[in-house]
Structure formats: C-alpha cells, structure tokens
Amino acid sequence: MECVDCGSAEVTERRDRTAQGCPRFRCRACGRGFNERSSGVLNRAQYPSDVIALVVLWRLRYRLTLRDLAEMFLIRGIVFSHEAVRAWEAKLAPVLAGELRRLRRGKGGRGHRSWHVDETYMKVRGRWCYLYRAIDRNGDLVDTMLSEHRDMAAAKAFFRSAKSATGIVPEQVTTDGHSSYPRAIRSTLGSRVVHRNSEYKNNRLEQDHRGIKGRIRCMRGFKSFTSAERFCRSHDELRNHLRPRVRHNQHVPASRRRMLHLRRAATVLAILEAA
C-alpha cells in the first residue's frame, strides 16, 4: 500500500476502520490518513463497494429502471434513492467500459477482420440521434458510438474509434447504401479494405440492434447526450463481455452458460469494486 498523496511506502495500518469496513492507513512521511477507497471514484460513497458494484451491474445489464433497483435493495434492508443509482452509474460506467475495451483490444482471429457496420435511431431530449454500431463475423462487438449527425465526419470518427478499440484493421466491411461509407472507409481504414454494399448481408447486425433497443425501451429516453453516449457504450461493452458464444449461432449448453456468466460477472464486479 502506497500513500495516495505523496506515494511513499512508509504506511502503517490503523486499528479502526471506516463505516463501510475499509481499513484505514496513515503515511509516516506526510502524515496523511487515508483508506482503500481514497484514490477511487467511490471515495465519498456511503455504501459498501460490493453493493454499489452490484447495483451498477444490474442497471447496465437488465431492463430495470432507477426506481426498480432502489425497491429491490429496499427489500434487503439497503436504503438509497434512485438518484444515488444515477450517480453511481455516471461514475462507474465509463470505468467499466474503458477496462472492458482494454481487455478485448487486439484479440481475435480471422473472423474479427470482417466487420458489419450500421446505425440505428435513438431519441435524446426529443431529438433523433444516430447510434453507430459494428460487430464482426462472429457476432462480437467492434465498437459503439453515438452521434448527433449522420454524415461523413461521423462515419470517419466511428471508424477511427473502432480501429482504436480493436487494435486491428479489417479486411472487409459490410454497410448499407449510405453514401458516406465508401469514402470514410478509404480515408480511415485504407484502400485495401474490401467494401460490401448490401442491405441483406447486414441482417445479423440489424438483429443485434435489438439488445440496446430493448434495454432503453423502459427508460423513456435520455435527457442529455452525454448520459446517452455513456450508457449505450457501457451496455454494449458489458453485453459483449457476458456473451457466451464464440461464433455466430453457436449452441452453448445451459451448464456452460451458467459457468461462463458467473465467471465473467465476477470479473465485472471486481472491476467496479476496484474503481
């Protein structure tokens, strides 16, 4: 353990603990006292880290409203408001999305070099926005980006983000008939990338849109562009991380599904608790 202020290793553990049960420490070099959560985003939170992590996991994964989560934990004797859930999501969702993007960067075989790109509609503050999404041939997530416009600049920004998230350049990209895609692909990914312009070959991505569309249906839309972008990216990253299949339409036995879900959910909870 190092001091969160001066970085010194001359740290001693105190006998008392915080109200959440975290050990307290004191630095002999600078004299500052701190605990395990002092350097994280949950430093001022009044609840244990495992409770907050579980709330954020359920918020991103399942079709639950803010008040649904507050009522579910109220039955267990844990009292907080729906605004607390909103605040925890705003703090932890970007941390989770960034870590999951880092874990999947540069991984994958040949199936990850064939991308399917499309955009779907979403209302933010009563205005239609465009959610750019891409998956590969195996059905794994490539990237997600919310944009206020559907134009050349948005397409180029999405391909740059997708290349940065995956760490690879695709060999083939399948899109619909929008006119901005061919030039955006050539200028961002290179002229060697094969571009397929087909509406029907993107059916697997059209079906994959149902995940995010079904999740936000119970939320009555978003009030700000920032919160919408944060939620959509975090939801897609978590959904992809918990996905049990390694290729499209692969059959996975129920026992293996349960084992994979428990193992990957434990990884997500560890990321959230350490934030």
mmCIF file of C-alpha atoms in Angstrom:
data_model
loop_
_atom_site.group_PDB
_atom_site.id
_atom_site.type_symbol
_atom_site.label_atom_id
_atom_site.label_comp_id
_atom_site.label_asym_id
_atom_site.label_seq_id
_atom_site.Cartn_x
_atom_site.Cartn_y
_atom_site.Cartn_z
ATOM 1 C CA MET A 1 0.000 0.000 0.000
ATOM 2 C CA GLU A 2 1.322 3.427 -1.004
ATOM 3 C CA CYS A 3 0.219 6.847 0.117
ATOM 4 C CA VAL A 4 -2.373 8.372 -2.221
ATOM 5 C CA ASP A 5 -0.876 11.830 -1.665
ATOM 6 C CA CYS A 6 2.935 11.520 -1.767
ATOM 7 C CA GLY A 7 3.329 7.921 -2.997
ATOM 8 C CA SER A 8 5.513 6.904 -0.073
ATOM 9 C CA ALA A 9 5.644 3.270 1.026
ATOM 10 C CA GLU A 10 6.063 4.227 4.698
ATOM 11 C CA VAL A 11 2.456 3.403 5.515
ATOM 12 C CA THR A 12 1.064 1.886 8.703
ATOM 13 C CA GLU A 13 -2.387 0.374 9.140
ATOM 14 C CA ARG A 14 -4.589 1.792 11.877
ATOM 15 C CA ARG A 15 -6.748 -0.307 14.174
ATOM 16 C CA ASP A 16 -10.067 1.359 13.366
ATOM 17 C CA ARG A 17 -11.989 1.040 10.114
ATOM 18 C CA THR A 18 -14.352 3.201 8.131
ATOM 19 C CA ALA A 19 -18.138 2.941 8.362
ATOM 20 C CA GLN A 20 -18.062 0.715 5.271
ATOM 21 C CA GLY A 21 -15.469 -1.609 6.830
ATOM 22 C CA CYS A 22 -12.467 -0.401 4.801
ATOM 23 C CA PRO A 23 -9.059 -0.453 6.578
ATOM 24 C CA ARG A 24 -7.553 2.913 7.494
ATOM 25 C CA PHE A 25 -3.903 3.818 6.883
ATOM 26 C CA ARG A 26 -1.578 6.647 7.832
ATOM 27 C CA CYS A 27 1.502 7.800 5.945
ATOM 28 C CA ARG A 28 4.540 8.413 8.171
ATOM 29 C CA ALA A 29 6.139 10.624 5.512
ATOM 30 C CA CYS A 30 3.391 13.234 5.046
ATOM 31 C CA GLY A 31 1.135 12.368 7.964
ATOM 32 C CA ARG A 32 -1.990 11.997 5.864
ATOM 33 C CA GLY A 33 -4.658 9.430 6.729
ATOM 34 C CA PHE A 34 -6.486 7.526 4.001
ATOM 35 C CA ASN A 35 -8.292 4.260 3.276
ATOM 36 C CA GLU A 36 -8.603 1.769 0.414
ATOM 37 C CA ARG A 37 -11.179 3.926 -1.418
ATOM 38 C CA SER A 38 -9.435 7.280 -1.092
ATOM 39 C CA SER A 39 -7.935 7.181 -4.589
ATOM 40 C CA GLY A 40 -11.052 5.837 -6.325
ATOM 41 C CA VAL A 41 -14.255 7.364 -7.634
ATOM 42 C CA LEU A 42 -16.267 5.926 -4.707
ATOM 43 C CA ASN A 43 -14.297 7.707 -2.006
ATOM 44 C CA ARG A 44 -17.276 9.655 -0.620
ATOM 45 C CA ALA A 45 -19.867 6.899 -1.106
ATOM 46 C CA GLN A 46 -21.853 5.899 1.987
ATOM 47 C CA TYR A 47 -22.359 2.264 0.949
ATOM 48 C CA PRO A 48 -20.000 -0.724 0.573
ATOM 49 C CA SER A 49 -18.278 -1.141 -2.763
ATOM 50 C CA ASP A 50 -19.788 -4.587 -3.404
ATOM 51 C CA VAL A 51 -23.342 -3.206 -3.077
ATOM 52 C CA ILE A 52 -22.619 -0.310 -5.445
ATOM 53 C CA ALA A 53 -20.938 -2.638 -7.953
ATOM 54 C CA LEU A 54 -23.937 -4.968 -7.978
ATOM 55 C CA VAL A 55 -26.337 -2.055 -8.481
ATOM 56 C CA VAL A 56 -24.367 -0.765 -11.486
ATOM 57 C CA LEU A 57 -24.077 -4.260 -12.968
ATOM 58 C CA TRP A 58 -27.821 -4.845 -12.760
ATOM 59 C CA ARG A 59 -28.517 -1.338 -14.057
ATOM 60 C CA LEU A 60 -26.476 -1.872 -17.220
ATOM 61 C CA ARG A 61 -27.364 -5.491 -17.839
ATOM 62 C CA TYR A 62 -31.095 -5.871 -17.134
ATOM 63 C CA ARG A 63 -34.214 -3.940 -18.088
ATOM 64 C CA LEU A 64 -34.575 -2.189 -14.746
ATOM 65 C CA THR A 65 -35.368 1.441 -14.057
ATOM 66 C CA LEU A 66 -33.649 3.517 -11.393
ATOM 67 C CA ARG A 67 -36.596 3.117 -9.035
ATOM 68 C CA ASP A 68 -36.772 -0.636 -9.681
ATOM 69 C CA LEU A 69 -33.251 -1.052 -8.320
ATOM 70 C CA ALA A 70 -33.958 1.111 -5.276
ATOM 71 C CA GLU A 71 -37.030 -1.011 -4.463
ATOM 72 C CA MET A 72 -35.192 -4.308 -4.968
ATOM 73 C CA PHE A 73 -32.475 -3.382 -2.480
ATOM 74 C CA LEU A 74 -35.005 -1.843 -0.090
ATOM 75 C CA ILE A 75 -36.450 -5.335 0.429
ATOM 76 C CA ARG A 76 -32.944 -6.424 1.521
ATOM 77 C CA GLY A 77 -32.725 -3.592 4.045
ATOM 78 C CA ILE A 78 -30.412 -1.346 1.983
ATOM 79 C CA VAL A 79 -31.923 2.107 1.593
ATOM 80 C CA PHE A 80 -30.889 4.519 -1.162
ATOM 81 C CA SER A 81 -32.696 6.692 -3.684
ATOM 82 C CA HIS A 82 -32.965 6.375 -7.439
ATOM 83 C CA GLU A 83 -30.742 9.450 -7.784
ATOM 84 C CA ALA A 84 -27.975 7.538 -5.988
ATOM 85 C CA VAL A 85 -28.212 4.848 -8.682
ATOM 86 C CA ARG A 86 -27.893 7.531 -11.347
ATOM 87 C CA ALA A 87 -24.808 8.986 -9.677
ATOM 88 C CA TRP A 88 -23.136 5.592 -9.263
ATOM 89 C CA GLU A 89 -23.762 4.754 -12.907
ATOM 90 C CA ALA A 90 -22.275 8.081 -14.039
ATOM 91 C CA LYS A 91 -19.098 7.395 -12.043
ATOM 92 C CA LEU A 92 -18.574 3.675 -12.684
ATOM 93 C CA ALA A 93 -19.951 3.055 -16.188
ATOM 94 C CA PRO A 94 -17.058 4.838 -18.000
ATOM 95 C CA VAL A 95 -14.522 2.966 -15.857
ATOM 96 C CA LEU A 96 -16.119 -0.382 -16.699
ATOM 97 C CA ALA A 97 -16.415 0.384 -20.417
ATOM 98 C CA GLY A 98 -12.805 1.517 -20.630
ATOM 99 C CA GLU A 99 -11.481 -1.577 -18.872
ATOM 100 C CA LEU A 100 -13.560 -3.981 -20.980
ATOM 101 C CA ARG A 101 -12.395 -2.238 -24.158
ATOM 102 C CA ARG A 102 -8.801 -2.608 -22.997
ATOM 103 C CA LEU A 103 -9.255 -6.333 -22.273
ATOM 104 C CA ARG A 104 -10.578 -7.143 -25.747
ATOM 105 C CA ARG A 105 -8.146 -4.960 -27.704
ATOM 106 C CA GLY A 106 -6.005 -6.907 -30.157
ATOM 107 C CA LYS A 107 -7.749 -10.230 -29.535
ATOM 108 C CA GLY A 108 -9.499 -12.413 -32.075
ATOM 109 C CA GLY A 109 -8.809 -14.459 -35.167
ATOM 110 C CA ARG A 110 -9.714 -14.104 -38.792
ATOM 111 C CA GLY A 111 -13.427 -13.706 -38.061
ATOM 112 C CA HIS A 112 -12.683 -10.421 -36.310
ATOM 113 C CA ARG A 113 -11.368 -8.905 -39.557
ATOM 114 C CA SER A 114 -14.798 -8.856 -41.207
ATOM 115 C CA TRP A 115 -16.968 -6.027 -39.879
ATOM 116 C CA HIS A 116 -20.663 -5.290 -40.245
ATOM 117 C CA VAL A 117 -21.445 -1.593 -39.735
ATOM 118 C CA ASP A 118 -24.822 0.081 -39.409
ATOM 119 C CA GLU A 119 -26.554 2.827 -37.466
ATOM 120 C CA THR A 120 -29.849 2.871 -35.599
ATOM 121 C CA TYR A 121 -32.005 5.693 -34.290
ATOM 122 C CA MET A 122 -32.367 6.900 -30.703
ATOM 123 C CA LYS A 123 -34.120 9.879 -29.150
ATOM 124 C CA VAL A 124 -32.148 12.220 -26.896
ATOM 125 C CA ARG A 125 -34.010 15.220 -25.450
ATOM 126 C CA GLY A 126 -36.732 14.736 -28.022
ATOM 127 C CA ARG A 127 -34.338 14.770 -30.984
ATOM 128 C CA TRP A 128 -33.297 11.811 -33.103
ATOM 129 C CA CYS A 129 -29.634 10.814 -32.824
ATOM 130 C CA TYR A 130 -27.700 8.070 -34.579
ATOM 131 C CA LEU A 131 -26.083 5.170 -32.782
ATOM 132 C CA TYR A 132 -23.279 3.741 -34.925
ATOM 133 C CA ARG A 133 -22.612 0.080 -34.119
ATOM 134 C CA ALA A 134 -20.371 -2.594 -35.608
ATOM 135 C CA ILE A 135 -19.951 -6.317 -34.990
ATOM 136 C CA ASP A 136 -17.625 -8.826 -36.618
ATOM 137 C CA ARG A 137 -18.389 -12.078 -38.407
ATOM 138 C CA ASN A 138 -18.560 -13.985 -35.107
ATOM 139 C CA GLY A 139 -21.088 -11.572 -33.623
ATOM 140 C CA ASP A 140 -18.644 -9.917 -31.204
ATOM 141 C CA LEU A 141 -18.807 -6.183 -30.645
ATOM 142 C CA VAL A 142 -16.404 -3.980 -32.589
ATOM 143 C CA ASP A 143 -17.451 -0.561 -31.328
ATOM 144 C CA THR A 144 -20.358 1.746 -30.472
ATOM 145 C CA MET A 145 -20.592 5.498 -30.993
ATOM 146 C CA LEU A 146 -23.488 7.918 -30.576
ATOM 147 C CA SER A 147 -23.609 10.871 -32.955
ATOM 148 C CA GLU A 148 -25.935 13.811 -33.414
ATOM 149 C CA HIS A 149 -25.450 13.684 -37.185
ATOM 150 C CA ARG A 150 -25.279 11.048 -39.888
ATOM 151 C CA ASP A 151 -22.619 12.375 -42.209
ATOM 152 C CA MET A 152 -19.050 11.912 -43.396
ATOM 153 C CA ALA A 153 -17.477 13.296 -40.223
ATOM 154 C CA ALA A 154 -19.458 10.913 -38.033
ATOM 155 C CA ALA A 155 -18.573 7.908 -40.205
ATOM 156 C CA LYS A 156 -14.862 8.764 -40.122
ATOM 157 C CA ALA A 157 -14.950 9.286 -36.354
ATOM 158 C CA PHE A 158 -16.631 5.915 -35.884
ATOM 159 C CA PHE A 159 -14.079 4.017 -37.967
ATOM 160 C CA ARG A 160 -11.222 5.717 -36.129
ATOM 161 C CA SER A 161 -12.796 4.752 -32.804
ATOM 162 C CA ALA A 162 -13.391 1.169 -33.971
ATOM 163 C CA LYS A 163 -9.797 0.790 -35.148
ATOM 164 C CA SER A 164 -8.534 2.145 -31.832
ATOM 165 C CA ALA A 165 -10.832 -0.119 -29.788
ATOM 166 C CA THR A 166 -9.913 -3.344 -31.598
ATOM 167 C CA GLY A 167 -6.294 -2.623 -32.497
ATOM 168 C CA ILE A 168 -6.764 -4.175 -35.945
ATOM 169 C CA VAL A 169 -7.667 -3.069 -39.462
ATOM 170 C CA PRO A 170 -10.432 -5.165 -41.065
ATOM 171 C CA GLU A 171 -10.106 -6.899 -44.368
ATOM 172 C CA GLN A 172 -13.783 -6.453 -45.251
ATOM 173 C CA VAL A 173 -16.521 -4.026 -44.180
ATOM 174 C CA THR A 174 -20.210 -4.539 -44.953
ATOM 175 C CA THR A 175 -22.502 -1.498 -44.796
ATOM 176 C CA ASP A 176 -25.844 -0.290 -46.110
ATOM 177 C CA GLY A 177 -26.243 2.131 -49.001
ATOM 178 C CA HIS A 178 -25.347 5.357 -47.215
ATOM 179 C CA SER A 179 -23.102 7.467 -49.415
ATOM 180 C CA SER A 180 -20.613 8.486 -46.678
ATOM 181 C CA TYR A 181 -19.282 4.989 -46.006
ATOM 182 C CA PRO A 182 -17.087 4.318 -49.101
ATOM 183 C CA ARG A 183 -15.031 7.483 -48.717
ATOM 184 C CA ALA A 184 -14.841 7.141 -44.923
ATOM 185 C CA ILE A 185 -13.529 3.588 -45.258
ATOM 186 C CA ARG A 186 -10.873 4.546 -47.815
ATOM 187 C CA SER A 187 -9.616 7.553 -45.844
ATOM 188 C CA THR A 188 -9.696 5.930 -42.403
ATOM 189 C CA LEU A 189 -9.053 2.206 -42.899
ATOM 190 C CA GLY A 190 -7.169 2.244 -46.199
ATOM 191 C CA SER A 191 -7.861 1.458 -49.841
ATOM 192 C CA ARG A 192 -7.113 -2.266 -49.434
ATOM 193 C CA VAL A 193 -10.223 -2.853 -47.315
ATOM 194 C CA VAL A 194 -12.983 -4.552 -49.308
ATOM 195 C CA HIS A 195 -16.271 -2.670 -49.009
ATOM 196 C CA ARG A 196 -19.512 -4.604 -49.497
ATOM 197 C CA ASN A 197 -22.638 -2.521 -50.001
ATOM 198 C CA SER A 198 -25.551 -4.817 -49.215
ATOM 199 C CA GLU A 199 -28.696 -4.320 -47.180
ATOM 200 C CA TYR A 200 -29.416 -8.018 -46.700
ATOM 201 C CA LYS A 201 -25.903 -9.100 -45.668
ATOM 202 C CA ASN A 202 -26.237 -6.857 -42.600
ATOM 203 C CA ASN A 203 -29.233 -8.723 -41.207
ATOM 204 C CA ARG A 204 -27.212 -10.140 -38.302
ATOM 205 C CA LEU A 205 -26.367 -6.608 -37.202
ATOM 206 C CA GLU A 206 -29.965 -5.492 -37.609
ATOM 207 C CA GLN A 207 -30.959 -8.276 -35.226
ATOM 208 C CA ASP A 208 -28.145 -7.336 -32.853
ATOM 209 C CA HIS A 209 -29.637 -3.834 -32.523
ATOM 210 C CA ARG A 210 -32.455 -5.432 -30.553
ATOM 211 C CA GLY A 211 -30.215 -5.673 -27.477
ATOM 212 C CA ILE A 212 -29.743 -1.934 -26.932
ATOM 213 C CA LYS A 213 -33.182 -1.028 -28.302
ATOM 214 C CA GLY A 214 -34.895 -3.389 -25.886
ATOM 215 C CA ARG A 215 -32.828 -2.125 -22.958
ATOM 216 C CA ILE A 216 -33.659 1.564 -23.408
ATOM 217 C CA ARG A 217 -37.359 0.960 -24.110
ATOM 218 C CA CYS A 218 -38.208 1.077 -20.403
ATOM 219 C CA MET A 219 -36.118 4.208 -19.774
ATOM 220 C CA ARG A 220 -38.360 6.793 -21.529
ATOM 221 C CA GLY A 221 -35.414 8.209 -23.434
ATOM 222 C CA PHE A 222 -32.404 10.238 -22.344
ATOM 223 C CA LYS A 223 -32.239 13.833 -21.149
ATOM 224 C CA SER A 224 -28.643 14.538 -22.192
ATOM 225 C CA PHE A 225 -26.348 13.419 -24.982
ATOM 226 C CA THR A 226 -23.517 12.656 -22.547
ATOM 227 C CA SER A 227 -25.561 10.244 -20.452
ATOM 228 C CA ALA A 228 -26.958 8.547 -23.567
ATOM 229 C CA GLU A 229 -23.488 8.032 -25.042
ATOM 230 C CA ARG A 230 -22.135 6.750 -21.723
ATOM 231 C CA PHE A 231 -24.977 4.295 -21.193
ATOM 232 C CA CYS A 232 -25.023 2.895 -24.744
ATOM 233 C CA ARG A 233 -21.279 2.250 -24.813
ATOM 234 C CA SER A 234 -21.240 0.687 -21.332
ATOM 235 C CA HIS A 235 -24.255 -1.512 -22.062
ATOM 236 C CA ASP A 236 -22.806 -2.824 -25.318
ATOM 237 C CA GLU A 237 -19.409 -3.495 -23.749
ATOM 238 C CA LEU A 238 -20.968 -5.387 -20.830
ATOM 239 C CA ARG A 239 -23.341 -7.313 -23.082
ATOM 240 C CA ASN A 240 -20.467 -8.364 -25.311
ATOM 241 C CA HIS A 241 -18.344 -9.390 -22.307
ATOM 242 C CA LEU A 242 -21.114 -11.626 -20.937
ATOM 243 C CA ARG A 243 -21.839 -13.156 -24.350
ATOM 244 C CA PRO A 244 -21.292 -16.947 -24.068
ATOM 245 C CA ARG A 245 -20.833 -17.751 -27.768
ATOM 246 C CA VAL A 246 -17.543 -17.623 -29.657
ATOM 247 C CA ARG A 247 -19.151 -17.614 -33.113
ATOM 248 C CA HIS A 248 -22.481 -16.658 -34.643
ATOM 249 C CA ASN A 249 -25.431 -19.010 -33.906
ATOM 250 C CA GLN A 250 -23.267 -21.360 -31.835
ATOM 251 C CA HIS A 251 -25.145 -23.651 -29.429
ATOM 252 C CA VAL A 252 -23.914 -23.401 -25.827
ATOM 253 C CA PRO A 253 -25.242 -25.862 -23.181
ATOM 254 C CA ALA A 254 -27.063 -24.339 -20.214
ATOM 255 C CA SER A 255 -24.478 -25.569 -17.718
ATOM 256 C CA ARG A 256 -21.646 -23.875 -19.606
ATOM 257 C CA ARG A 257 -23.724 -20.697 -19.974
ATOM 258 C CA ARG A 258 -24.159 -20.524 -16.204
ATOM 259 C CA MET A 259 -20.470 -21.155 -15.564
ATOM 260 C CA LEU A 260 -19.353 -18.506 -18.076
ATOM 261 C CA HIS A 261 -21.851 -15.974 -16.769
ATOM 262 C CA LEU A 262 -20.731 -16.393 -13.152
ATOM 263 C CA ARG A 263 -17.066 -16.187 -14.098
ATOM 264 C CA ARG A 264 -17.431 -13.095 -16.272
ATOM 265 C CA ALA A 265 -19.846 -11.360 -13.898
ATOM 266 C CA ALA A 266 -17.270 -11.846 -11.128
ATOM 267 C CA THR A 267 -14.691 -10.120 -13.344
ATOM 268 C CA VAL A 268 -17.063 -7.186 -13.902
ATOM 269 C CA LEU A 269 -17.798 -6.869 -10.176
ATOM 270 C CA ALA A 270 -14.064 -6.894 -9.415
ATOM 271 C CA ILE A 271 -13.515 -4.042 -11.900
ATOM 272 C CA LEU A 272 -16.339 -1.996 -10.390
ATOM 273 C CA GLU A 273 -15.271 -2.597 -6.787
ATOM 274 C CA ALA A 274 -11.681 -1.596 -7.557
ATOM 275 C CA ALA A 275 -12.720 1.647 -9.289
#
